[in-house]
Each structure stands twice: as C-alpha cells, then as structure tokens.
Amino acid sequence: MRSRPVLFESDLTRQRISTPAGTFDAIATGPTTGRKVLLLHGVPECGIEWRHQLRALAAHGYRAVAPDLRGYSAGVRPRRVSAYGLDHVVQDVVEIADALGWTRFDLVGHDWGGIAAWVAAARFPLRVRTLTAVSAPHPGALAEALRTDPDQRRRWAHLDHLREPGVAERTLLADNGARLREGWPAVIPPERVAQYVRKLTEPGALTAALNWYRANDFTTGSTDAHRPVSVPTRYLWGEDDKVVAPDTAQNSGRWTTGPYWFEVMPGVGHFVPEEAAEQTTLHLLDHLATY
C-alpha cells in the first residue's frame, strides 16, 4: 500500500520554481517584500530540514525560500552523473534567484548545499549579500585537507562506497530502506526521517543524491571552485562532526577575504540545523542583522 505524503506545516508554503534546468520544488515563508534569504539543504535531507530557521526568518520579516535541490526535485533529476557537478549546482542557485526575481539575496547552505553556497558566494559577490555555511568547509580547504591531512582522508574515505554505481543503491534500499534510516541523530524525529526516506525512494532520487558524491571528489577539478569568498561569511561547525576534520574546518578561514566568523558548536554533530536548531537560528539571525 502506497504511503500518503506528509504535508508541510500550515505556515510553510509549497512553491514551484521554474528555471532553465527544470522546475524545483521549494518551501517558502515570510513577507514577499522582506529581505531575501535562500537556504540550500544537505545530503540526504531536503528543503524541510530548514523548518526551524524558515519560521524564525519569517517572524523577523525576511522572505525565505528553501528549494529541494537538483536530484531531490523530481523536475530537475538528470540521469548523467556529470550533471551533478558543482558548476551545475551553483548555476541552479543563480537561476532560482532569477526566477524568484531576486537581484540580491543572503545565502545559507548545509553540507553539500553549503559547499555549493561557498562557491556561489565566491563567484557572484554582487548577487550574494552574505554567506552562512553550516557543516561545510570551503571546497579549497577540503581539497587541500584531502591531499595532506590523514584525519580528513579517513573521515572522507567512509563515503567511498557511496560512489559505487548500483552497489550503493542496492545496499541502501535493501530491507525497505533500513540503511537509509540508520545514523540519524535522536533529536530528529522519526516522522521527519521517514519523510527524507520517502523522498530518496522516489524513482531515480537515490541515484541522483549519490551522484553528488560521484560527480565531485575534490581531489581534482577546477581551481575556479577554490576562489576565495569576499562577502561576509559565518561558518558553523559541530565539534562532533564525523565528516569534517577540525583542521579542515579551521582552515576554511584562509579562503575568505571579507569579514569572517568561525563558530564551533560543542556537542553537535554534522546535522547542525536540526541537532542545534535554536543555536543555528540565533547565529543566522545575528549574521544577517550585522549586514
């Protein structure tokens, strides 16, 4: 029997955003005349991971939109692995803003969405007012760490199995997606995990999510993705993050030329926006208010 989709909360509006790449599903809230904030989710979540921050932004008068990114939106789910390279994802950021009619906006990103946000902020400083990166180091810092830091290589190596075409999908989808349900922090309620799993079990969705890993390994690639960020940036990193090593996080500041804050969040892991929702929201609001 097919499960019914979980409705978004009544104060969060569904929105569809048409771009040259296809149509993105999104969640939007706040006054349309408010200052614009675009929030990019991580893997394997979707836009609803920002629900706490969306509500707070709306309450403070911001217009906030959190799209389901490339591969997570059924209308933007290309089959080629190369279509999930950072260049395409970053272009999506600008095209989503264009479709929304946003000339300038504040950018927030978690995990892979955070990596894309670093690159977008570096490439488009006249469009991006501020950057808030969550659990995601600057890709230049990550690439350097993968070359020189055994701790970072060890943390990243456990993701290698996700790059095996077909094998990873079979493993993760076995037993009704049992592996997909493992490893979430207890603070994330089971119904939210179930929502993420439902999204990933849509036709082609899991392969698309894994293609983010397959298209971007950071050991090679364009140095254009490694240019420094000049806009005001705040980076939130959980002290218990199992993916990003402390030195990698610390060294991200070397890839900025503008105002920069690095915030270590004690007792928090990789899923910062949900593990430490209130702290994340306070940091975000403070960063926006400063600029």
mmCIF file of C-alpha atoms in Angstrom:
data_model
loop_
_atom_site.group_PDB
_atom_site.id
_atom_site.type_symbol
_atom_site.label_atom_id
_atom_site.label_comp_id
_atom_site.label_asym_id
_atom_site.label_seq_id
_atom_site.Cartn_x
_atom_site.Cartn_y
_atom_site.Cartn_z
ATOM 1 C CA MET A 1 0.000 0.000 0.000
ATOM 2 C CA ARG A 2 1.429 3.360 -1.020
ATOM 3 C CA SER A 3 2.073 5.714 1.899
ATOM 4 C CA ARG A 4 0.491 9.139 1.892
ATOM 5 C CA PRO A 5 2.878 12.105 1.663
ATOM 6 C CA VAL A 6 3.431 14.129 4.790
ATOM 7 C CA LEU A 7 2.026 17.619 4.370
ATOM 8 C CA PHE A 8 4.235 20.577 5.129
ATOM 9 C CA GLU A 9 3.196 22.585 8.161
ATOM 10 C CA SER A 10 0.439 25.125 7.504
ATOM 11 C CA ASP A 11 2.741 28.139 7.934
ATOM 12 C CA LEU A 12 5.190 26.881 5.307
ATOM 13 C CA THR A 13 4.051 27.299 1.719
ATOM 14 C CA ARG A 14 4.818 24.943 -1.118
ATOM 15 C CA GLN A 15 6.292 26.681 -4.159
ATOM 16 C CA ARG A 16 7.411 25.538 -7.591
ATOM 17 C CA ILE A 17 10.258 27.466 -9.210
ATOM 18 C CA SER A 18 10.713 27.157 -12.977
ATOM 19 C CA THR A 19 14.284 27.569 -14.248
ATOM 20 C CA PRO A 20 16.178 26.662 -17.435
ATOM 21 C CA ALA A 21 17.288 23.432 -15.688
ATOM 22 C CA GLY A 22 13.730 22.421 -14.789
ATOM 23 C CA THR A 23 11.211 23.032 -12.026
ATOM 24 C CA PHE A 24 12.349 22.987 -8.409
ATOM 25 C CA ASP A 25 10.053 22.169 -5.513
ATOM 26 C CA ALA A 26 10.538 24.572 -2.623
ATOM 27 C CA ILE A 27 9.204 25.757 0.717
ATOM 28 C CA ALA A 28 8.682 29.482 1.179
ATOM 29 C CA THR A 29 7.611 31.706 4.024
ATOM 30 C CA GLY A 30 7.721 35.304 5.195
ATOM 31 C CA PRO A 31 6.570 38.561 3.588
ATOM 32 C CA THR A 32 7.302 38.786 -0.118
ATOM 33 C CA THR A 33 8.620 42.322 0.408
ATOM 34 C CA GLY A 34 11.136 41.162 3.034
ATOM 35 C CA ARG A 35 14.869 40.803 2.585
ATOM 36 C CA LYS A 36 15.563 37.636 0.610
ATOM 37 C CA VAL A 37 17.228 34.521 2.043
ATOM 38 C CA LEU A 38 17.905 31.325 0.059
ATOM 39 C CA LEU A 39 18.620 28.151 2.054
ATOM 40 C CA LEU A 40 20.301 25.107 0.467
ATOM 41 C CA HIS A 41 19.888 21.725 2.148
ATOM 42 C CA GLY A 42 22.401 18.936 2.587
ATOM 43 C CA VAL A 43 22.547 15.266 1.629
ATOM 44 C CA PRO A 44 20.373 13.298 2.311
ATOM 45 C CA GLU A 45 17.803 15.845 3.530
ATOM 46 C CA CYS A 46 15.607 18.214 1.542
ATOM 47 C CA GLY A 47 14.388 21.786 1.980
ATOM 48 C CA ILE A 48 12.249 20.988 5.016
ATOM 49 C CA GLU A 49 15.409 20.495 7.102
ATOM 50 C CA TRP A 50 15.382 24.311 7.462
ATOM 51 C CA ARG A 51 11.887 24.416 9.021
ATOM 52 C CA HIS A 52 13.087 25.983 12.305
ATOM 53 C CA GLN A 53 15.129 28.637 10.547
ATOM 54 C CA LEU A 54 12.391 29.355 7.985
ATOM 55 C CA ARG A 55 9.896 30.136 10.729
ATOM 56 C CA ALA A 56 12.325 32.384 12.590
ATOM 57 C CA LEU A 57 13.291 34.251 9.440
ATOM 58 C CA ALA A 58 9.638 34.869 8.602
ATOM 59 C CA ALA A 59 8.968 36.111 12.138
ATOM 60 C CA HIS A 60 11.768 38.651 11.701
ATOM 61 C CA GLY A 61 10.410 39.912 8.388
ATOM 62 C CA TYR A 62 12.609 38.008 5.939
ATOM 63 C CA ARG A 63 11.380 36.261 2.811
ATOM 64 C CA ALA A 64 12.936 32.792 2.992
ATOM 65 C CA VAL A 65 12.912 30.036 0.367
ATOM 66 C CA ALA A 66 14.367 26.531 0.753
ATOM 67 C CA PRO A 67 14.339 24.547 -2.515
ATOM 68 C CA ASP A 68 14.740 20.807 -2.904
ATOM 69 C CA LEU A 69 17.967 20.843 -4.872
ATOM 70 C CA ARG A 70 19.000 19.167 -8.119
ATOM 71 C CA GLY A 71 18.120 15.482 -7.945
ATOM 72 C CA TYR A 72 15.793 15.976 -4.984
ATOM 73 C CA SER A 73 13.229 17.861 -7.044
ATOM 74 C CA ALA A 74 11.577 15.431 -9.445
ATOM 75 C CA GLY A 75 11.523 18.171 -12.101
ATOM 76 C CA VAL A 76 15.328 18.537 -12.021
ATOM 77 C CA ARG A 77 16.632 14.984 -11.905
ATOM 78 C CA PRO A 78 19.047 14.452 -14.827
ATOM 79 C CA ARG A 79 20.445 10.967 -15.339
ATOM 80 C CA ARG A 80 24.057 11.861 -16.209
ATOM 81 C CA VAL A 81 26.487 11.811 -13.277
ATOM 82 C CA SER A 82 28.277 14.863 -14.661
ATOM 83 C CA ALA A 83 25.059 16.871 -14.338
ATOM 84 C CA TYR A 84 25.622 16.940 -10.562
ATOM 85 C CA GLY A 85 28.957 18.710 -10.728
ATOM 86 C CA LEU A 86 29.291 21.876 -8.659
ATOM 87 C CA ASP A 87 29.192 24.113 -11.721
ATOM 88 C CA HIS A 88 25.637 22.972 -12.478
ATOM 89 C CA VAL A 89 24.522 23.219 -8.854
ATOM 90 C CA VAL A 90 25.929 26.731 -8.492
ATOM 91 C CA GLN A 91 24.225 27.795 -11.702
ATOM 92 C CA ASP A 92 20.966 26.492 -10.206
ATOM 93 C CA VAL A 93 21.430 28.898 -7.287
ATOM 94 C CA VAL A 94 21.581 31.908 -9.587
ATOM 95 C CA GLU A 95 18.760 30.689 -11.820
ATOM 96 C CA ILE A 96 16.500 30.047 -8.828
ATOM 97 C CA ALA A 97 17.188 33.593 -7.614
ATOM 98 C CA ASP A 98 16.488 34.925 -11.112
ATOM 99 C CA ALA A 99 13.196 33.022 -11.275
ATOM 100 C CA LEU A 100 12.200 34.477 -7.903
ATOM 101 C CA GLY A 101 13.052 37.966 -9.115
ATOM 102 C CA TRP A 102 15.814 38.378 -6.524
ATOM 103 C CA THR A 103 18.652 40.710 -7.532
ATOM 104 C CA ARG A 104 20.480 40.305 -4.207
ATOM 105 C CA PHE A 105 19.998 37.722 -1.518
ATOM 106 C CA ASP A 106 21.578 36.157 1.547
ATOM 107 C CA LEU A 107 22.747 32.581 1.061
ATOM 108 C CA VAL A 108 22.695 29.761 3.615
ATOM 109 C CA GLY A 109 23.875 26.217 2.973
ATOM 110 C CA HIS A 110 24.326 22.973 4.901
ATOM 111 C CA ASP A 111 26.575 20.037 3.940
ATOM 112 C CA TRP A 112 26.641 19.743 0.125
ATOM 113 C CA GLY A 113 24.343 22.747 -0.066
ATOM 114 C CA GLY A 114 26.948 24.562 1.990
ATOM 115 C CA ILE A 115 29.755 23.633 -0.387
ATOM 116 C CA ALA A 116 27.663 24.919 -3.293
ATOM 117 C CA ALA A 117 26.956 28.078 -1.285
ATOM 118 C CA TRP A 118 30.683 28.750 -0.748
ATOM 119 C CA VAL A 119 31.286 28.555 -4.496
ATOM 120 C CA ALA A 120 28.220 30.631 -5.395
ATOM 121 C CA ALA A 121 29.208 33.356 -2.923
ATOM 122 C CA ALA A 122 32.735 33.456 -4.362
ATOM 123 C CA ARG A 123 31.540 33.621 -7.959
ATOM 124 C CA PHE A 124 28.677 36.048 -7.517
ATOM 125 C CA PRO A 125 29.604 38.598 -4.828
ATOM 126 C CA LEU A 126 27.349 41.212 -6.424
ATOM 127 C CA ARG A 127 24.360 38.896 -6.027
ATOM 128 C CA VAL A 128 25.120 37.239 -2.659
ATOM 129 C CA ARG A 129 24.995 39.682 0.261
ATOM 130 C CA THR A 130 26.163 37.296 2.999
ATOM 131 C CA LEU A 131 27.048 33.625 3.349
ATOM 132 C CA THR A 132 26.203 31.339 6.248
ATOM 133 C CA ALA A 133 27.908 27.950 5.761
ATOM 134 C CA VAL A 134 26.859 25.087 8.032
ATOM 135 C CA SER A 135 28.881 21.851 8.454
ATOM 136 C CA ALA A 136 30.555 22.523 5.105
ATOM 137 C CA PRO A 137 34.173 23.675 4.709
ATOM 138 C CA HIS A 138 35.319 25.803 1.828
ATOM 139 C CA PRO A 139 35.998 23.365 -1.059
ATOM 140 C CA GLY A 140 39.534 24.679 -1.358
ATOM 141 C CA ALA A 141 40.189 23.856 2.286
ATOM 142 C CA LEU A 142 38.634 20.423 1.802
ATOM 143 C CA ALA A 143 40.712 19.683 -1.310
ATOM 144 C CA GLU A 144 43.893 20.706 0.497
ATOM 145 C CA ALA A 145 42.998 18.563 3.513
ATOM 146 C CA LEU A 146 42.296 15.525 1.365
ATOM 147 C CA ARG A 147 45.837 15.865 -0.020
ATOM 148 C CA THR A 148 47.653 16.488 3.258
ATOM 149 C CA ASP A 149 45.599 15.536 6.320
ATOM 150 C CA PRO A 150 45.265 11.814 7.192
ATOM 151 C CA ASP A 151 42.405 12.600 9.593
ATOM 152 C CA GLN A 152 40.350 14.236 6.846
ATOM 153 C CA ARG A 153 41.146 11.452 4.379
ATOM 154 C CA ARG A 154 39.973 8.894 6.941
ATOM 155 C CA ARG A 155 36.717 10.745 7.570
ATOM 156 C CA TRP A 156 36.070 11.136 3.857
ATOM 157 C CA ALA A 157 37.016 7.544 2.981
ATOM 158 C CA HIS A 158 33.918 6.137 4.625
ATOM 159 C CA LEU A 159 31.914 7.862 1.871
ATOM 160 C CA ASP A 160 33.732 5.983 -0.901
ATOM 161 C CA HIS A 161 31.145 3.182 -1.015
ATOM 162 C CA LEU A 162 28.509 5.765 -1.955
ATOM 163 C CA ARG A 163 30.310 6.319 -5.259
ATOM 164 C CA GLU A 164 29.905 2.704 -6.436
ATOM 165 C CA PRO A 165 27.183 2.821 -9.122
ATOM 166 C CA GLY A 166 24.371 0.390 -8.433
ATOM 167 C CA VAL A 167 26.057 -1.203 -5.408
ATOM 168 C CA ALA A 168 25.311 1.698 -3.077
ATOM 169 C CA GLU A 169 21.701 1.876 -4.250
ATOM 170 C CA ARG A 170 21.097 -1.832 -3.630
ATOM 171 C CA THR A 171 22.653 -1.657 -0.174
ATOM 172 C CA LEU A 172 20.767 1.437 0.930
ATOM 173 C CA LEU A 173 17.390 0.349 -0.446
ATOM 174 C CA ALA A 174 17.524 -3.208 0.923
ATOM 175 C CA ASP A 175 15.015 -4.159 3.642
ATOM 176 C CA ASN A 176 12.722 -1.284 2.774
ATOM 177 C CA GLY A 177 15.494 1.287 3.099
ATOM 178 C CA ALA A 178 16.724 0.125 6.508
ATOM 179 C CA ARG A 179 20.225 1.560 5.950
ATOM 180 C CA LEU A 180 18.774 4.907 4.939
ATOM 181 C CA ARG A 181 17.058 5.120 8.317
ATOM 182 C CA GLU A 182 20.225 4.473 10.308
ATOM 183 C CA GLY A 183 22.592 7.021 11.698
ATOM 184 C CA TRP A 184 20.257 9.936 12.232
ATOM 185 C CA PRO A 185 20.679 11.869 15.493
ATOM 186 C CA ALA A 186 17.974 11.101 18.045
ATOM 187 C CA VAL A 187 16.879 14.736 18.032
ATOM 188 C CA ILE A 188 15.492 14.308 14.502
ATOM 189 C CA PRO A 189 12.005 12.816 14.973
ATOM 190 C CA PRO A 190 11.193 9.503 13.229
ATOM 191 C CA GLU A 191 8.458 11.120 11.143
ATOM 192 C CA ARG A 192 10.988 13.577 9.693
ATOM 193 C CA VAL A 193 13.448 10.770 8.928
ATOM 194 C CA ALA A 194 10.579 8.908 7.252
ATOM 195 C CA GLN A 195 9.906 11.976 5.121
ATOM 196 C CA TYR A 196 13.536 12.119 3.979
ATOM 197 C CA VAL A 197 13.497 8.398 3.201
ATOM 198 C CA ARG A 198 10.295 8.744 1.182
ATOM 199 C CA LYS A 199 11.943 11.443 -0.899
ATOM 200 C CA LEU A 200 15.001 9.260 -1.537
ATOM 201 C CA THR A 201 12.879 6.278 -2.602
ATOM 202 C CA GLU A 202 11.148 8.200 -5.370
ATOM 203 C CA PRO A 203 12.143 6.849 -8.813
ATOM 204 C CA GLY A 204 15.727 7.906 -9.522
ATOM 205 C CA ALA A 205 16.040 10.050 -6.397
ATOM 206 C CA LEU A 206 18.618 7.979 -4.510
ATOM 207 C CA THR A 207 20.877 7.672 -7.554
ATOM 208 C CA ALA A 208 20.590 11.429 -8.045
ATOM 209 C CA ALA A 209 21.550 12.066 -4.417
ATOM 210 C CA LEU A 210 24.537 9.737 -4.687
ATOM 211 C CA ASN A 211 25.583 11.423 -7.923
ATOM 212 C CA TRP A 212 26.554 14.480 -5.864
ATOM 213 C CA TYR A 213 29.363 12.311 -4.430
ATOM 214 C CA ARG A 214 30.162 10.700 -7.769
ATOM 215 C CA ALA A 215 30.493 13.983 -9.654
ATOM 216 C CA ASN A 216 32.628 15.773 -7.041
ATOM 217 C CA ASP A 217 35.623 14.172 -5.338
ATOM 218 C CA PHE A 218 37.624 17.371 -4.612
ATOM 219 C CA THR A 219 40.973 15.722 -5.301
ATOM 220 C CA THR A 220 40.995 17.138 -8.825
ATOM 221 C CA GLY A 221 38.925 19.661 -10.679
ATOM 222 C CA SER A 222 38.687 23.337 -11.499
ATOM 223 C CA THR A 223 40.553 25.763 -9.271
ATOM 224 C CA ASP A 224 37.724 28.174 -10.087
ATOM 225 C CA ALA A 225 35.742 26.373 -7.374
ATOM 226 C CA HIS A 226 38.569 27.224 -4.977
ATOM 227 C CA ARG A 227 38.482 31.008 -5.306
ATOM 228 C CA PRO A 228 38.166 32.917 -2.008
ATOM 229 C CA VAL A 229 34.927 34.365 -0.700
ATOM 230 C CA SER A 230 34.781 38.133 -0.263
ATOM 231 C CA VAL A 231 31.276 38.548 1.176
ATOM 232 C CA PRO A 232 30.687 38.491 4.970
ATOM 233 C CA THR A 233 30.764 34.827 5.987
ATOM 234 C CA ARG A 234 29.881 32.863 9.106
ATOM 235 C CA TYR A 235 30.789 29.175 9.286
ATOM 236 C CA LEU A 236 29.069 26.931 11.839
ATOM 237 C CA TRP A 237 30.821 23.634 12.587
ATOM 238 C CA GLY A 238 29.758 20.961 15.061
ATOM 239 C CA GLU A 239 32.561 19.813 17.342
ATOM 240 C CA ASP A 240 31.381 16.188 16.998
ATOM 241 C CA ASP A 241 31.201 16.272 13.189
ATOM 242 C CA LYS A 242 32.318 12.877 11.859
ATOM 243 C CA VAL A 243 32.787 14.090 8.265
ATOM 244 C CA VAL A 244 34.753 17.332 8.505
ATOM 245 C CA ALA A 245 38.017 17.281 10.462
ATOM 246 C CA PRO A 246 38.831 20.117 12.897
ATOM 247 C CA ASP A 247 41.798 21.389 10.879
ATOM 248 C CA THR A 248 39.727 21.412 7.673
ATOM 249 C CA ALA A 249 37.060 23.479 9.360
ATOM 250 C CA GLN A 250 39.595 25.825 10.957
ATOM 251 C CA ASN A 251 41.466 26.351 7.680
ATOM 252 C CA SER A 252 38.362 27.455 5.785
ATOM 253 C CA GLY A 253 39.003 30.979 7.032
ATOM 254 C CA ARG A 254 42.098 31.123 4.837
ATOM 255 C CA TRP A 255 39.750 31.056 1.849
ATOM 256 C CA THR A 256 37.980 34.279 2.773
ATOM 257 C CA THR A 257 38.952 37.902 2.150
ATOM 258 C CA GLY A 258 35.982 39.619 3.764
ATOM 259 C CA PRO A 259 34.594 39.646 7.315
ATOM 260 C CA TYR A 260 34.634 36.100 8.682
ATOM 261 C CA TRP A 261 33.401 34.271 11.793
ATOM 262 C CA PHE A 262 34.092 30.651 12.653
ATOM 263 C CA GLU A 263 31.744 29.239 15.277
ATOM 264 C CA VAL A 264 32.436 25.879 16.945
ATOM 265 C CA MET A 265 29.285 24.292 18.359
ATOM 266 C CA PRO A 266 30.116 21.961 21.288
ATOM 267 C CA GLY A 267 28.323 18.636 21.498
ATOM 268 C CA VAL A 268 26.874 18.963 17.994
ATOM 269 C CA GLY A 269 27.457 16.630 15.051
ATOM 270 C CA HIS A 270 27.063 17.052 11.314
ATOM 271 C CA PHE A 271 23.310 17.728 11.149
ATOM 272 C CA VAL A 272 23.635 21.157 12.744
ATOM 273 C CA PRO A 273 20.390 22.829 11.558
ATOM 274 C CA GLU A 274 18.336 20.110 13.240
ATOM 275 C CA GLU A 275 20.647 18.997 16.058
ATOM 276 C CA ALA A 276 21.108 22.565 17.261
ATOM 277 C CA ALA A 277 18.158 24.342 15.692
ATOM 278 C CA GLU A 278 17.942 27.228 18.151
ATOM 279 C CA GLN A 279 21.685 27.928 18.128
ATOM 280 C CA THR A 280 21.773 27.776 14.332
ATOM 281 C CA THR A 281 18.867 30.187 14.102
ATOM 282 C CA LEU A 282 20.418 32.653 16.546
ATOM 283 C CA HIS A 283 23.725 32.644 14.643
ATOM 284 C CA LEU A 284 21.920 33.096 11.323
ATOM 285 C CA LEU A 285 19.763 35.978 12.561
ATOM 286 C CA ASP A 286 22.774 37.659 14.162
ATOM 287 C CA HIS A 287 24.810 37.366 10.969
ATOM 288 C CA LEU A 288 22.000 38.807 8.854
ATOM 289 C CA ALA A 289 21.362 41.632 11.307
ATOM 290 C CA THR A 290 25.050 42.595 11.246
ATOM 291 C CA TYR A 291 24.884 43.205 7.495
#
